[in-house]
Short mmCIF file of C-alpha atoms in Angstrom, two decimals:
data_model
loop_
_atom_site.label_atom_id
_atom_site.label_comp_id
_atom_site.label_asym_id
_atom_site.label_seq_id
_atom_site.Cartn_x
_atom_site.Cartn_y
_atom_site.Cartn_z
CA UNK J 1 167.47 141.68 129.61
CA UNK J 2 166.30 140.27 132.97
CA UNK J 3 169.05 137.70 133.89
CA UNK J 4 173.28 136.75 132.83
CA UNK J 5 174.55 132.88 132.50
CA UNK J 6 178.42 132.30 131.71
CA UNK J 7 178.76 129.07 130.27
CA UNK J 8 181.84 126.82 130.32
CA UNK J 9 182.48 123.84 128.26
CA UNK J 10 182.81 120.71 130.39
CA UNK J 11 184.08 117.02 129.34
CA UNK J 12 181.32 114.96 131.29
CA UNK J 13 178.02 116.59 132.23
CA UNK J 14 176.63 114.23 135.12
CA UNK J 15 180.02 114.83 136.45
CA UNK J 16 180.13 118.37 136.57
CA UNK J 17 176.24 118.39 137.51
CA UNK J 18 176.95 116.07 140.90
CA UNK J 19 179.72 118.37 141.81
CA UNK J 20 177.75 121.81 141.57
CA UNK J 21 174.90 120.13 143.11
CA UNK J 22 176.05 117.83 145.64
CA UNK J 23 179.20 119.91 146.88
CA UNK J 24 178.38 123.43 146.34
CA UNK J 25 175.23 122.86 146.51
CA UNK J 26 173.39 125.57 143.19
CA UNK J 27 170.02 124.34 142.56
CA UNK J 28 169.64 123.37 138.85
CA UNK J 29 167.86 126.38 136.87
CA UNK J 30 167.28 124.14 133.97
CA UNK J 31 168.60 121.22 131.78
CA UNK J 32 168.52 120.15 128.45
CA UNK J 33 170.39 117.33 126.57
CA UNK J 34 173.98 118.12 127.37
CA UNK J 35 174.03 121.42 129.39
CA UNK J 36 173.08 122.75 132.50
CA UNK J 37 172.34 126.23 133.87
CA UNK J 38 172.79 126.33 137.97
CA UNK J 39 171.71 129.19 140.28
CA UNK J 40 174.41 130.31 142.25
CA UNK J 41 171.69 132.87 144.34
CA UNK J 42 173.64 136.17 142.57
CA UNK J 43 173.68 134.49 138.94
CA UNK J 44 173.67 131.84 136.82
CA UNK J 45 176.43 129.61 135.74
CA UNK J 46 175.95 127.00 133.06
CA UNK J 47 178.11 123.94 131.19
CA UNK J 48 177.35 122.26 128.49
CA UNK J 49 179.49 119.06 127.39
CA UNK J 50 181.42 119.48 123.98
CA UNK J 51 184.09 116.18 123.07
CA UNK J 52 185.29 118.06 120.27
CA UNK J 53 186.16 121.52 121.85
CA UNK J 54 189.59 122.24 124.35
CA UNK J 55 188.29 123.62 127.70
CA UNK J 56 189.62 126.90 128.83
CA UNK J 57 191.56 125.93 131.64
CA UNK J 58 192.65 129.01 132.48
CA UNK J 59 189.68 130.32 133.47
CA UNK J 60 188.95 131.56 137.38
CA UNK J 61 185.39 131.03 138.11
CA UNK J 62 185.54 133.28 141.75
CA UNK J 63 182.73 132.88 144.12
CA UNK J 64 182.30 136.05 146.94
CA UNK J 65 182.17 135.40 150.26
CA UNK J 66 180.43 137.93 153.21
CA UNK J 67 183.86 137.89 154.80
CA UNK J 68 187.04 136.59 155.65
CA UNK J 69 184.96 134.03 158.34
CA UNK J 70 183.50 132.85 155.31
CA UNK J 71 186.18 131.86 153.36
CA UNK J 72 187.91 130.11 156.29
CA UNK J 73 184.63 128.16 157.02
CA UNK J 74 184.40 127.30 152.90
CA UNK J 75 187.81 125.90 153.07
CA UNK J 76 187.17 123.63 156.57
CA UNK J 77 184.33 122.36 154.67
CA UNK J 78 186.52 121.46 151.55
CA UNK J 79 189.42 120.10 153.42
CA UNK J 80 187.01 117.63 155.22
CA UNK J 81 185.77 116.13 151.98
CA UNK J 82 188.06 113.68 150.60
CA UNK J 83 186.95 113.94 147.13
CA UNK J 84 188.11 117.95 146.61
CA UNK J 85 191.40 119.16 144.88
CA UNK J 86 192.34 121.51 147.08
CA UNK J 87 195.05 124.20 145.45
CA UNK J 88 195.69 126.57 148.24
CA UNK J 89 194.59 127.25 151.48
CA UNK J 90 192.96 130.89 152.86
CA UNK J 91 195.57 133.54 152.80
CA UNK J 92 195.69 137.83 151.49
CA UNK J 93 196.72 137.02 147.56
CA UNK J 94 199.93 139.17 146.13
CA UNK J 95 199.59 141.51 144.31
CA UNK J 96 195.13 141.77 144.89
CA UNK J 97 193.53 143.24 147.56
CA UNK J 98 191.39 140.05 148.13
CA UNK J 99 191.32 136.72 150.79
CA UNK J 100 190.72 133.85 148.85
CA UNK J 101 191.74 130.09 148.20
CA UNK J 102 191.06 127.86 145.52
CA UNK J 103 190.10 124.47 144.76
CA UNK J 104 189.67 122.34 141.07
CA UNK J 105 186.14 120.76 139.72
CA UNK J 106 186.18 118.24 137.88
CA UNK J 107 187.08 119.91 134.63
CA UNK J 108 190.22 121.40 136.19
CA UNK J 109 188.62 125.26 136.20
CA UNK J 110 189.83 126.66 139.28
CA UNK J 111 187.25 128.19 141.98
CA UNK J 112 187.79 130.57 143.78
CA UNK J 113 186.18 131.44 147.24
CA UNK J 114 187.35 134.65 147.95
CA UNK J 115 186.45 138.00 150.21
CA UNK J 116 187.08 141.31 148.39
CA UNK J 117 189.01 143.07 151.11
CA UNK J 118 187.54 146.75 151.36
CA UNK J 119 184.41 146.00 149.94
#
């Protein structure tokens, strides 16, 4: 094995492709029909567009940060944009050791941004 790629359904493909590009900015690893597979720099995350399968919704897709700066910085950058469902702000989660908020893409997964405290 030389690499790892979760995939996620998705409703609309060009929408979830223009957010992952164009706001968190993963280059596209490669594209075919109705899927996508974007480098996030530590792995690969992919989509592919299904209209006849229920998304997971209750999936966390968490992102690491260096530190808390980070995260606070992440968040500034999110607020700013108009466009972002933001679901939290920065803060020490109960009942985790970790420093994280979350915002929703376009196929209402939540994403976390978040800062392992300890690590």
């Amino acid at each position: 094995m030389n690499s790892f790629v979760a995939f996620y359904p998705c409703r609309d493909i060009e929408e979830t492709k223009d957010f992952y590009t164009n706001v968190l900015h993963f280059p596209i690893w490669h594209e075919q029909y109705k899927a996508v597979i974007f480098d996030t720099g530590y792995g690969y995350l992919g989509f592919a567009q299904y209209d006849d399968k229920p998304l997971a919704t209750s999936v966390i897709i968490s992102f690491n940060c260096q530190d808390e700066v980070e995260v606070d910085a992440m968040y500034k950058r999110f607020y700013e944009m108009d466009e972002i469902h933001l679901l939290s702000y920065p803060k020490r989660q109960d009942g985790f050791d970790v420093y994280s908020f979350f915002i929703e893409d376009p196929n209402g997964y939540q994403l976390e941004f978040q800062k392992i405290l300890g690590l």
